[in-house]
Coordinates of C-alpha atoms in Angstrom, one line a residue:
Chain A
M867 CA 19.0 47.0 81.8
N868 CA 18.0 48.9 78.7
I869 CA 21.5 50.0 78.0
F870 CA 22.5 46.4 78.4
W871 CA 20.1 45.1 75.8
K872 CA 21.1 47.8 73.4
R873 CA 24.7 46.9 73.8
F874 CA 24.0 43.2 73.4
K875 CA 21.8 43.7 70.3
Q876 CA 24.4 45.9 68.6
N877 CA 26.8 43.0 68.7
R878 CA 25.8 41.0 65.7
L879 CA 27.9 38.0 66.5
A880 CA 26.4 37.7 70.0
T881 CA 22.9 38.0 68.6
A882 CA 23.6 35.2 66.1
G883 CA 24.9 33.1 69.0
G884 CA 21.7 33.9 71.0
V885 CA 19.5 32.8 68.0
M886 CA 21.5 29.5 67.7
V887 CA 21.1 28.8 71.4
L888 CA 17.3 29.5 71.2
L889 CA 17.1 27.2 68.2
L890 CA 18.8 24.4 70.1
F891 CA 16.4 24.8 73.0
I892 CA 13.5 24.4 70.5
V893 CA 15.0 21.4 68.9
A894 CA 15.7 19.8 72.3
A895 CA 12.2 20.5 73.6
F896 CA 10.4 19.2 70.5
A897 CA 12.7 16.4 69.8
P898 CA 10.0 13.7 69.4
L899 CA 8.0 15.9 67.0
I900 CA 10.9 16.9 64.8
S901 CA 12.9 13.7 64.4
P902 CA 11.7 11.6 61.4
F903 CA 12.6 8.3 63.0
D904 CA 12.6 6.6 66.4
P905 CA 16.3 7.2 67.5
N906 CA 16.6 3.7 68.8
E907 CA 14.8 1.9 66.0
I908 CA 17.2 -0.8 64.6
D909 CA 16.8 -1.5 60.9
R910 CA 18.9 -4.4 59.7
N911 CA 18.2 -3.5 56.0
S912 CA 19.8 -0.1 56.2
I913 CA 23.1 -0.5 57.9
L914 CA 25.7 2.3 57.5
E915 CA 23.9 4.0 54.6
P916 CA 25.3 7.3 53.4
P917 CA 23.1 10.4 53.6
S918 CA 20.1 10.0 51.3
E919 CA 16.6 11.5 50.9
V920 CA 15.2 9.1 53.5
H921 CA 18.0 9.3 56.0
I922 CA 19.3 12.8 55.5
L923 CA 22.4 12.3 57.7
G924 CA 22.8 8.6 57.0
T925 CA 22.5 5.6 59.3
D926 CA 24.8 4.0 61.8
D927 CA 26.1 0.4 62.2
L928 CA 22.7 -0.8 63.5
G929 CA 20.7 1.0 60.9
R930 CA 19.5 3.8 63.2
D931 CA 18.8 7.2 61.7
V932 CA 21.7 9.5 62.6
F933 CA 19.6 12.7 62.2
S934 CA 17.1 11.5 64.8
R935 CA 19.8 10.4 67.1
M936 CA 21.4 13.8 66.9
I937 CA 18.2 15.6 67.7
F938 CA 17.7 13.5 70.8
G939 CA 21.4 13.9 71.6
S940 CA 20.9 17.7 71.7
W941 CA 18.6 17.2 74.7
I942 CA 21.3 15.3 76.5
S943 CA 24.0 17.8 76.0
L944 CA 21.7 20.7 77.0
A945 CA 20.7 18.9 80.2
V946 CA 24.3 18.0 81.1
G947 CA 25.5 21.5 80.3
F948 CA 23.0 23.2 82.5
V949 CA 22.9 20.9 85.5
A950 CA 26.7 20.7 85.6
V951 CA 27.0 24.4 85.5
G952 CA 24.3 24.9 88.1
I953 CA 26.2 22.6 90.5
A954 CA 29.6 24.3 89.7
T955 CA 28.2 27.8 90.1
F956 CA 26.5 26.9 93.4
I957 CA 29.6 25.5 94.9
G958 CA 31.8 28.3 93.5
I959 CA 29.6 31.0 94.9
I960 CA 29.5 29.4 98.4
F961 CA 33.3 28.8 98.6
G962 CA 34.1 32.1 97.0
A963 CA 31.8 34.1 99.3
L964 CA 33.1 32.4 102.4
S965 CA 36.7 32.9 101.3
G966 CA 36.4 36.5 100.3
Y967 CA 34.2 37.6 103.2
Y968 CA 35.9 36.0 106.1
G969 CA 39.5 36.0 104.8
G970 CA 42.2 34.6 107.2
W971 CA 42.3 30.9 107.7
T972 CA 39.0 30.2 106.0
D973 CA 40.4 31.9 102.9
R974 CA 43.7 30.1 103.1
I975 CA 42.2 26.7 103.4
I976 CA 39.7 27.2 100.6
M977 CA 42.2 28.7 98.2
R978 CA 44.6 25.9 98.9
F979 CA 41.8 23.4 98.0
V980 CA 41.2 25.4 94.8
D981 CA 44.9 25.1 94.0
I982 CA 44.8 21.3 94.6
M983 CA 41.8 20.9 92.4
L984 CA 43.5 22.9 89.6
S985 CA 46.7 20.9 89.7
I986 CA 45.0 17.5 88.9
P987 CA 44.2 17.3 85.2
T988 CA 40.4 17.5 85.2
L989 CA 40.0 14.8 82.6
F990 CA 42.1 12.3 84.6
L991 CA 40.2 13.0 87.8
I992 CA 36.8 12.7 86.1
L993 CA 37.8 9.4 84.3
A994 CA 39.0 7.9 87.6
V995 CA 35.8 8.8 89.5
I996 CA 33.5 7.7 86.7
A997 CA 35.4 4.4 86.4
F998 CA 34.7 3.7 90.1
I999 CA 31.1 5.0 90.5
G1000 CA 29.8 4.1 87.0
P1001 CA 28.8 6.3 84.1
S1002 CA 25.1 7.2 84.5
I1003 CA 23.9 10.6 83.2
W1004 CA 23.4 11.9 86.8
N1005 CA 26.9 10.9 87.8
I1006 CA 28.3 12.7 84.8
M1007 CA 26.4 15.9 85.5
I1008 CA 27.5 15.8 89.1
I1009 CA 31.1 15.0 88.5
I1010 CA 31.5 17.7 85.8
G1011 CA 29.9 20.1 88.2
L1012 CA 32.2 19.0 91.1
T1013 CA 35.3 19.5 89.0
S1014 CA 34.6 22.9 87.4
W1015 CA 33.7 25.3 90.2
M1016 CA 37.2 26.6 90.9
G1017 CA 37.0 29.5 88.4
V1018 CA 33.7 30.7 89.8
A1019 CA 35.1 30.5 93.4
R1020 CA 38.0 32.7 92.4
L1021 CA 35.8 35.2 90.6
V1022 CA 33.3 35.5 93.5
R1023 CA 36.2 35.8 96.0
A1024 CA 37.7 38.7 94.1
E1025 CA 34.3 40.5 93.9
F1026 CA 33.8 40.0 97.6
L1027 CA 37.2 41.3 98.5
S1028 CA 36.6 44.5 96.7
L1029 CA 32.9 44.9 97.7
K1030 CA 33.2 44.2 101.4
E1031 CA 35.2 47.4 102.1
R1032 CA 32.6 49.7 100.4
E1033 CA 30.6 52.2 102.3
F1034 CA 27.2 50.6 101.8
I1035 CA 28.5 47.4 103.4
L1036 CA 29.9 49.3 106.3
A1037 CA 26.5 51.1 106.6
A1038 CA 24.7 47.8 106.7
K1039 CA 27.1 46.5 109.4
A1040 CA 26.6 49.7 111.4
M1041 CA 22.8 49.1 111.2
G1042 CA 23.4 45.7 112.8
A1043 CA 23.0 43.3 109.8
G1044 CA 24.4 39.9 110.4
D1045 CA 27.1 38.2 108.3
M1046 CA 24.6 36.0 106.4
R1047 CA 22.4 39.0 105.6
I1048 CA 25.4 41.0 104.4
I1049 CA 26.7 38.2 102.3
F1050 CA 23.5 37.2 100.7
S1051 CA 21.4 40.3 100.3
H1052 CA 24.1 43.0 100.1
I1053 CA 27.3 41.7 98.5
M1054 CA 26.0 38.8 96.5
P1055 CA 23.5 40.6 94.2
N1056 CA 26.3 43.1 93.4
S1057 CA 28.8 40.5 92.4
M1058 CA 26.7 38.4 90.1
S1059 CA 27.4 39.7 86.6
P1060 CA 30.9 38.1 86.2
V1061 CA 29.4 34.9 87.6
F1062 CA 26.6 35.0 85.0
I1063 CA 29.1 35.4 82.2
S1064 CA 31.3 32.6 83.4
A1065 CA 28.2 30.4 83.8
V1066 CA 27.3 30.9 80.1
L1067 CA 30.9 30.1 79.0
G1068 CA 30.8 27.2 81.5
V1069 CA 27.8 25.6 79.7
A1070 CA 30.0 25.4 76.5
A1071 CA 32.9 23.9 78.4
A1072 CA 30.6 21.3 80.1
I1073 CA 29.1 20.3 76.7
L1074 CA 32.6 19.8 75.3
L1075 CA 33.6 17.7 78.3
E1076 CA 30.5 15.6 78.2
S1077 CA 31.1 14.9 74.5
A1078 CA 34.7 13.9 75.2
L1079 CA 33.7 11.6 78.0
S1080 CA 31.0 10.0 75.8
F1081 CA 33.5 9.6 73.0
L1082 CA 35.8 7.8 75.3
G1083 CA 33.0 5.4 76.3
L1084 CA 32.8 6.7 79.9
G1085 CA 30.0 9.2 79.4
I1086 CA 26.5 8.7 78.1
Q1087 CA 26.1 5.0 77.4
P1088 CA 24.5 3.7 74.3
P1089 CA 21.7 3.1 73.3
T1090 CA 21.0 6.6 74.8
P1091 CA 22.1 8.9 71.9
S1092 CA 24.7 11.6 72.5
W1093 CA 26.8 13.5 70.1
G1094 CA 29.9 12.1 71.7
N1095 CA 28.9 8.4 71.5
I1096 CA 27.9 8.8 67.8
L1097 CA 31.4 10.0 67.2
T1098 CA 32.8 6.8 68.8
L1099 CA 31.0 4.9 66.1
G1100 CA 32.5 7.4 63.6
K1101 CA 35.9 6.5 64.9
D1102 CA 35.2 2.7 64.7
N1103 CA 34.0 3.0 61.1
I1104 CA 36.3 5.8 60.1
E1105 CA 37.3 4.2 56.8
I1106 CA 33.8 3.5 55.5
A1107 CA 31.4 6.0 57.1
W1108 CA 32.5 9.6 57.1
W1109 CA 29.0 10.9 57.9
L1110 CA 29.1 9.4 61.4
S1111 CA 32.2 11.5 62.2
V1112 CA 31.4 14.7 60.4
F1113 CA 27.8 15.7 61.5
P1114 CA 27.9 15.1 65.3
G1115 CA 31.2 17.0 65.5
L1116 CA 29.7 20.0 63.6
A1117 CA 26.7 20.0 66.0
I1118 CA 29.1 20.1 69.0
L1119 CA 31.2 22.8 67.3
F1120 CA 28.2 25.1 66.6
T1121 CA 26.6 24.6 70.0
V1122 CA 29.8 25.4 71.8
L1123 CA 30.4 28.3 69.5
A1124 CA 26.9 29.7 70.1
Y1125 CA 27.4 29.7 73.9
N1126 CA 30.8 31.2 73.6
L1127 CA 29.5 34.0 71.4
V1128 CA 26.7 34.8 73.8
G1129 CA 29.1 34.7 76.7
E1130 CA 31.5 37.1 75.0
G1131 CA 28.6 39.4 74.0
L1132 CA 27.5 39.5 77.6
R1133 CA 31.0 40.3 78.8
D1134 CA 31.1 43.3 76.4
A1135 CA 27.6 44.4 77.3
L1136 CA 28.0 44.1 81.1
D1137 CA 31.4 45.7 81.4
P1138 CA 30.9 49.5 81.5
R1139 CA 34.7 50.0 81.1
L1140 CA 34.4 48.8 77.5
W1141 CA 31.5 51.1 76.7
Q1142 CA 33.3 54.3 76.1
R1143 CA 35.8 52.9 73.7
G1144 CA 33.3 52.0 71.1
R1145 CA 34.1 49.4 68.5
Chain B
M85 CA 65.7 35.3 94.7
L86 CA 66.9 32.1 96.3
T87 CA 64.6 32.5 99.3
Y88 CA 61.7 33.1 97.0
L89 CA 62.4 29.8 95.2
V90 CA 62.8 27.8 98.4
K91 CA 59.6 29.3 99.7
R92 CA 57.9 28.4 96.5
I93 CA 59.1 24.8 96.5
L94 CA 58.2 24.4 100.2
G95 CA 54.7 25.8 99.4
M96 CA 54.2 22.9 97.0
I97 CA 54.4 20.3 99.7
P98 CA 50.9 20.9 101.3
T99 CA 49.4 21.0 97.8
L100 CA 51.1 17.7 96.9
L101 CA 49.8 16.1 100.2
G102 CA 46.4 17.4 99.4
I103 CA 46.5 15.8 95.9
T104 CA 47.6 12.4 97.3
L105 CA 44.8 12.6 99.9
L106 CA 42.2 13.5 97.3
S107 CA 43.3 10.8 94.8
F108 CA 43.3 8.2 97.6
F109 CA 39.9 9.3 98.7
I110 CA 38.5 9.0 95.2
I111 CA 39.7 5.4 94.8
H112 CA 38.0 4.5 98.0
L113 CA 34.7 6.0 96.8
A114 CA 34.1 2.8 94.9
P115 CA 31.6 0.5 96.4
G116 CA 33.1 -2.7 97.8
K117 CA 36.8 -3.3 98.2
P118 CA 39.4 -2.4 95.6
T119 CA 40.6 -6.0 95.6
D120 CA 37.1 -7.2 94.5
V121 CA 38.1 -6.6 90.9
M122 CA 40.8 -9.1 91.3
T123 CA 39.0 -11.7 93.3
E124 CA 35.7 -11.6 91.5
M125 CA 37.3 -12.3 88.2
N126 CA 38.9 -15.4 89.6
P127 CA 36.4 -18.0 90.7
K128 CA 39.1 -20.3 92.0
I129 CA 40.3 -17.9 94.7
T130 CA 39.8 -19.2 98.2
P131 CA 38.6 -17.1 101.1
E132 CA 42.0 -17.5 102.7
A133 CA 43.8 -16.2 99.6
R134 CA 41.3 -13.3 99.5
E135 CA 42.0 -12.4 103.1
K136 CA 45.8 -12.6 102.5
L137 CA 45.4 -10.2 99.6
E138 CA 43.3 -7.8 101.7
K139 CA 45.9 -7.9 104.4
Y140 CA 48.6 -7.1 101.9
Y141 CA 46.8 -3.9 100.8
G142 CA 46.0 -3.2 104.4
L143 CA 42.2 -3.2 103.7
D144 CA 41.5 -4.6 107.2
K145 CA 42.8 -1.5 108.8
P146 CA 41.1 1.9 109.2
I147 CA 41.3 4.2 106.1
Y148 CA 43.7 6.7 107.6
V149 CA 46.1 4.0 108.4
Q150 CA 45.9 2.7 104.8
Y151 CA 46.6 6.3 103.6
G152 CA 49.6 6.5 105.9
M153 CA 50.9 3.1 104.6
W154 CA 50.4 4.1 101.0
L155 CA 52.1 7.5 101.5
K156 CA 55.1 5.8 103.1
R157 CA 55.4 3.6 100.1
I158 CA 55.1 6.2 97.5
V159 CA 57.8 8.3 99.0
K160 CA 60.1 5.4 98.0
M161 CA 58.5 5.5 94.6
D162 CA 56.9 2.2 95.3
F163 CA 53.3 2.3 93.9
G164 CA 52.6 -1.3 94.4
E165 CA 51.9 -4.0 91.8
S166 CA 49.4 -3.8 88.9
F167 CA 46.2 -5.7 89.2
S168 CA 46.4 -6.8 85.6
T169 CA 47.5 -10.4 84.8
D170 CA 51.2 -9.5 84.4
R171 CA 51.4 -8.3 88.0
R172 CA 54.3 -6.0 87.2
P173 CA 55.2 -3.2 89.6
V174 CA 53.2 -0.2 88.5
I175 CA 56.1 2.2 88.2
E176 CA 57.8 -0.2 85.7
K177 CA 54.8 0.2 83.4
I178 CA 55.3 3.9 83.2
W179 CA 59.1 4.1 83.3
D180 CA 60.4 0.8 82.0
T181 CA 64.1 0.9 82.4
K182 CA 64.5 -2.1 80.1
Q183 CA 63.1 -0.1 77.1
K184 CA 64.8 2.6 75.2
L185 CA 64.1 6.1 76.6
I186 CA 62.0 7.1 73.7
D187 CA 59.6 4.1 74.2
R188 CA 58.9 4.7 77.9
R189 CA 55.4 5.9 78.4
L190 CA 56.1 8.8 80.7
F191 CA 58.7 10.1 78.2
I192 CA 56.4 9.8 75.2
T193 CA 53.7 11.9 76.9
F194 CA 56.2 14.4 78.3
F195 CA 57.8 14.7 74.9
I196 CA 54.6 15.3 72.9
N197 CA 53.4 17.8 75.4
L198 CA 56.7 19.6 75.4
L199 CA 56.6 19.7 71.6
S200 CA 53.0 21.1 71.6
M201 CA 53.9 23.7 74.1
F202 CA 56.9 24.8 72.0
F203 CA 54.7 25.1 68.9
I204 CA 52.0 26.9 70.8
F205 CA 54.6 29.4 71.9
I206 CA 56.3 30.1 68.6
I207 CA 53.1 30.3 66.6
A208 CA 50.7 32.0 69.0
I209 CA 53.0 34.9 70.1
P210 CA 53.8 36.3 66.6
I211 CA 50.1 36.0 65.7
G212 CA 49.1 37.9 68.9
I213 CA 51.7 40.6 68.4
F214 CA 50.6 41.2 64.8
S215 CA 46.9 41.2 65.7
A216 CA 47.5 43.7 68.5
T217 CA 49.7 46.1 66.4
H218 CA 47.3 45.9 63.5
Q219 CA 44.0 45.9 65.5
H220 CA 40.8 45.6 63.4
S221 CA 42.9 44.7 60.3
M222 CA 41.9 41.9 58.0
F223 CA 44.5 39.7 59.7
D224 CA 43.2 40.6 63.1
N225 CA 39.6 39.7 62.1
I226 CA 40.6 36.4 60.6
S227 CA 42.6 35.5 63.8
T228 CA 39.5 36.4 65.9
V229 CA 37.4 33.9 63.8
F230 CA 40.1 31.3 64.2
W231 CA 40.1 31.9 67.9
F232 CA 36.3 31.3 68.2
I233 CA 36.5 28.2 66.2
G234 CA 39.6 26.8 67.9
F235 CA 38.0 27.3 71.2
A236 CA 34.8 25.5 70.3
M237 CA 36.3 22.7 68.3
P238 CA 36.3 19.3 70.1
S239 CA 39.9 18.1 69.8
F240 CA 38.9 14.5 69.3
W241 CA 36.6 15.5 66.4
F242 CA 39.4 17.5 64.8
A243 CA 41.6 14.5 65.2
L244 CA 39.1 12.3 63.4
L245 CA 38.8 14.8 60.5
L246 CA 42.6 15.0 60.1
M247 CA 42.8 11.2 60.2
M248 CA 40.2 10.9 57.5
F249 CA 41.8 13.5 55.3
F250 CA 45.5 13.0 55.7
G251 CA 45.5 9.4 56.8
I252 CA 42.8 7.8 54.7
Y253 CA 41.9 10.1 51.8
L254 CA 45.3 11.3 50.9
D255 CA 47.2 8.5 52.6
W256 CA 50.1 10.7 53.5
L257 CA 50.5 10.1 57.2
P258 CA 50.1 7.1 59.5
I259 CA 47.0 7.4 61.7
S260 CA 48.1 5.2 64.6
G261 CA 51.0 4.3 66.8
F262 CA 54.3 5.9 67.5
K263 CA 56.5 3.9 65.1
S264 CA 56.0 1.6 62.0
M265 CA 56.1 -2.1 62.0
N266 CA 59.4 -2.1 60.1
Y267 CA 60.9 0.5 62.4
E268 CA 63.8 -1.7 63.7
S269 CA 65.0 -2.4 60.1
L270 CA 65.3 1.3 59.3
T271 CA 68.5 3.3 59.3
L272 CA 68.8 6.1 61.8
P273 CA 67.6 9.0 59.6
G274 CA 64.8 6.6 58.5
Q275 CA 63.9 6.0 62.1
I276 CA 63.8 9.7 62.9
W277 CA 61.7 10.4 59.8
D278 CA 59.3 7.6 60.8
R279 CA 58.8 9.0 64.3
T280 CA 58.3 12.5 62.9
R281 CA 55.6 11.2 60.5
H282 CA 53.8 9.6 63.4
L283 CA 54.1 12.7 65.5
I284 CA 52.7 15.3 63.0
L285 CA 49.0 14.7 63.5
P286 CA 49.0 14.2 67.3
V287 CA 51.1 17.3 67.9
F288 CA 49.0 19.3 65.5
V289 CA 45.8 18.3 67.3
S290 CA 47.2 18.9 70.8
S291 CA 48.6 22.3 69.9
F292 CA 45.7 23.6 67.8
G293 CA 43.4 24.8 70.6
G294 CA 46.4 26.2 72.4
V295 CA 47.5 28.3 69.5
A296 CA 44.0 29.7 69.1
G297 CA 43.8 30.5 72.8
Y298 CA 47.3 31.9 73.3
S299 CA 47.3 34.1 70.3
R300 CA 44.2 35.7 71.8
Y301 CA 45.7 36.1 75.2
M302 CA 48.8 37.5 73.7
R303 CA 46.8 40.0 71.7
S304 CA 44.8 41.3 74.7
S305 CA 47.9 41.4 76.9
M306 CA 49.8 43.3 74.2
L307 CA 46.9 45.8 73.7
E308 CA 46.8 46.4 77.5
V309 CA 50.6 47.1 77.6
I310 CA 50.6 49.3 74.5
R311 CA 48.2 51.7 76.3
Q312 CA 50.5 52.1 79.3
D313 CA 52.3 55.4 79.9
Y314 CA 55.8 53.9 79.6
I315 CA 55.1 52.9 76.1
T316 CA 54.0 56.5 75.3
T317 CA 57.3 57.7 77.0
A318 CA 59.3 55.2 74.8
R319 CA 57.6 56.5 71.7
A320 CA 58.1 60.2 72.8
K321 CA 61.8 59.5 73.3
G322 CA 61.8 58.9 69.6
L323 CA 62.5 55.1 69.7
S324 CA 61.7 53.3 66.6
E325 CA 58.3 51.4 66.5
R326 CA 60.2 48.2 66.3
T327 CA 62.2 48.8 69.5
V328 CA 59.1 50.0 71.3
I329 CA 57.1 46.8 70.4
Y330 CA 59.8 44.2 70.5
K331 CA 61.8 45.5 73.4
H332 CA 59.5 47.4 75.7
A333 CA 56.0 46.0 75.1
L334 CA 56.8 42.4 74.3
R335 CA 58.6 41.7 77.5
N336 CA 55.9 43.1 79.6
S337 CA 53.1 41.4 77.8
L338 CA 54.9 38.0 78.0
L339 CA 54.6 38.1 81.7
T340 CA 50.8 37.3 81.6
I341 CA 51.5 34.6 79.0
I342 CA 54.1 32.8 81.1
T343 CA 51.6 32.6 84.0
L344 CA 48.9 31.3 81.8
L345 CA 51.2 28.7 80.2
G346 CA 51.9 27.3 83.7
L347 CA 48.2 27.1 84.4
S348 CA 47.6 25.3 81.1
V349 CA 49.8 22.3 82.0
P350 CA 47.0 20.2 83.5
G351 CA 44.8 20.8 80.5
L352 CA 47.6 19.7 78.1
I353 CA 48.3 16.6 80.1
G354 CA 44.6 15.9 80.4
G355 CA 44.3 16.1 76.6
S356 CA 46.8 13.3 76.3
V357 CA 44.1 10.8 77.3
I358 CA 42.1 11.9 74.3
F359 CA 44.8 12.1 71.5
E360 CA 46.8 9.1 72.7
N361 CA 43.6 7.1 72.6
I362 CA 42.6 8.2 69.1
F363 CA 46.1 7.9 67.6
S364 CA 46.9 4.7 69.7
I365 CA 50.1 6.3 71.1
P366 CA 51.6 4.2 73.9
G367 CA 51.9 7.0 76.4
M368 CA 50.6 7.7 79.9
G369 CA 47.2 8.8 78.7
Q370 CA 46.5 5.6 77.0
L371 CA 47.8 3.6 80.0
F372 CA 45.5 5.6 82.3
Y373 CA 42.5 4.9 80.1
M374 CA 43.3 1.2 80.1
S375 CA 43.8 1.2 83.9
V376 CA 40.6 3.0 84.4
M377 CA 38.7 0.6 82.2
T378 CA 40.1 -2.4 84.1
R379 CA 39.9 -0.7 87.5
D380 CA 43.5 -1.4 88.0
Y381 CA 43.6 0.9 91.1
P382 CA 47.3 0.9 92.0
L383 CA 48.0 2.1 88.5
V384 CA 45.2 4.7 88.5
L385 CA 46.5 6.1 91.8
C386 CA 50.1 6.1 90.5
I387 CA 49.2 8.0 87.3
L388 CA 47.0 10.5 89.1
T389 CA 49.8 11.3 91.5
I390 CA 52.5 11.5 88.9
T391 CA 50.5 13.8 86.6
A392 CA 49.8 16.1 89.5
I393 CA 53.5 16.2 90.3
L394 CA 54.2 17.0 86.6
T395 CA 51.6 19.8 86.8
L396 CA 53.2 21.3 89.9
V397 CA 56.6 21.1 88.2
G398 CA 55.1 22.9 85.2
N399 CA 53.8 25.6 87.4
L400 CA 57.1 26.0 89.1
M401 CA 58.9 26.2 85.8
A402 CA 56.4 28.9 84.7
D403 CA 57.3 30.8 88.0
I404 CA 61.0 30.5 87.3
G405 CA 60.4 31.8 83.8
Y406 CA 58.4 34.7 85.2
M407 CA 61.3 35.4 87.5
F408 CA 63.7 35.7 84.6
A409 CA 61.3 37.9 82.7
D410 CA 60.4 40.2 85.5
P411 CA 63.3 41.9 87.3
R412 CA 61.0 43.2 90.0
I413 CA 60.6 39.7 91.4
R414 CA 64.3 38.9 91.1
A415 CA 65.0 41.9 93.3
K416 CA 62.8 40.7 96.1

């Protein structure tokens, strides 16, 4: 663990990413304290105002303060990112473990299902489902989770395939441990580091997906602020209000960048094969 | 080689069945009957007419019978009629034989994706090779930064920025549609130029992320190959660096890229919804979005199935490409 921290801290980019992620957590947690205005307060006297001293990132078509809406939007993207990845990781671990441990028909059926899920363009699938079940924040978290577990399943399967033949597993079997015990307390803990990395990168992907859905109008619904749905207003007012397009996009870019940097840093720090090479 | 191909194509059938099953199941997730959309909007509809409609779609039968009926119809490429007011057969909306090839929706989407793929390939591979052969150089570092940004950039935001800069601020390029209003009055070169101008921004947006990603994959694949023993052998034989890189290393590192390119097809097609929407391009993505918004379920099912078939074909093409690049598979 110590070596791990040392490796991670040596990587300046990853540390910068970590600091940005931490900052986002703080902003999301203290949103009501930080934001200068009520994000849903409509002000008919200040419609589509460019950035000024009062409204530092300008106002939207209903006179709402863009900065405040973006602060509250950070909470949404964080929540969607983490819940969706939680669901995806859970499903991926279960399917991957079953597939890798039992092999045979179980493996064949699960992997075929993974192939099927990977051949349907995710965005098409999600849009179709959302259109029929309705776009609430919970539905969006669940549907993003249900359509992004395939990578984790493949990772866990590969780990299980290589781990289940090791001596310590054979020893556990010889001592009479049941399948469930072997899966959950012997193999699982040893296969978690790649899953952890993919979960961090998954948060970034989920945030991007949520913003795209919200942008298309099938994600987080106004008046609830999200970075994606502010960008929809940016598109509608593209010729007159550049600030509605520029700032929320920057927020998405830096958030996703931060998670990706942390994920890559973790990958470098957790992979002992990369240690000797130095950088 | 032929047996491998036949096996590969036969292996697609269960996947295809699975896809149709999944799509069909999703549509029936919706609360109420799919025909409700049609009947609720029309207050004049009588209970008899409603029943007739439900019978036509087989909604009075158990769900597996409905699936069977639907499957039987789609084998004949009959995806039913659209729920929208024009009531046209769904397939005609995607592939309208009355229109010119270049104006058919499926063709437009296919064409733009093919173009993007082409650009991704010819731009990303040289960048990857150069980064790998000049590891830790200035160029390599810049391309790493480019990779991180390209991966984190929401494509729709990038599209908005480009529209603002090239379309509105500079006023160089059109920001919507696939041809101008005066298209029909233009001469042939004028028409081609008009289409090209409309294509620049969408193709740029849809290939940007790919270029970032693939140059990175190409770099790591190349670095992996360069460390292999056979490259050392090639160098020891006294071959020039150029031959070693472009003949021995490139071919082997392309193998990974070909596989990845096949896997990226669903992502590319999925992206069509976003950029066709932003640039108002009349392709499949835009049609899908409209059909989803109006809950036009025969159309939704049809597009889901067709894009999945396109994906499978893309994967197959990648496999065939792999076969040509790798003699070991050909020999099997």
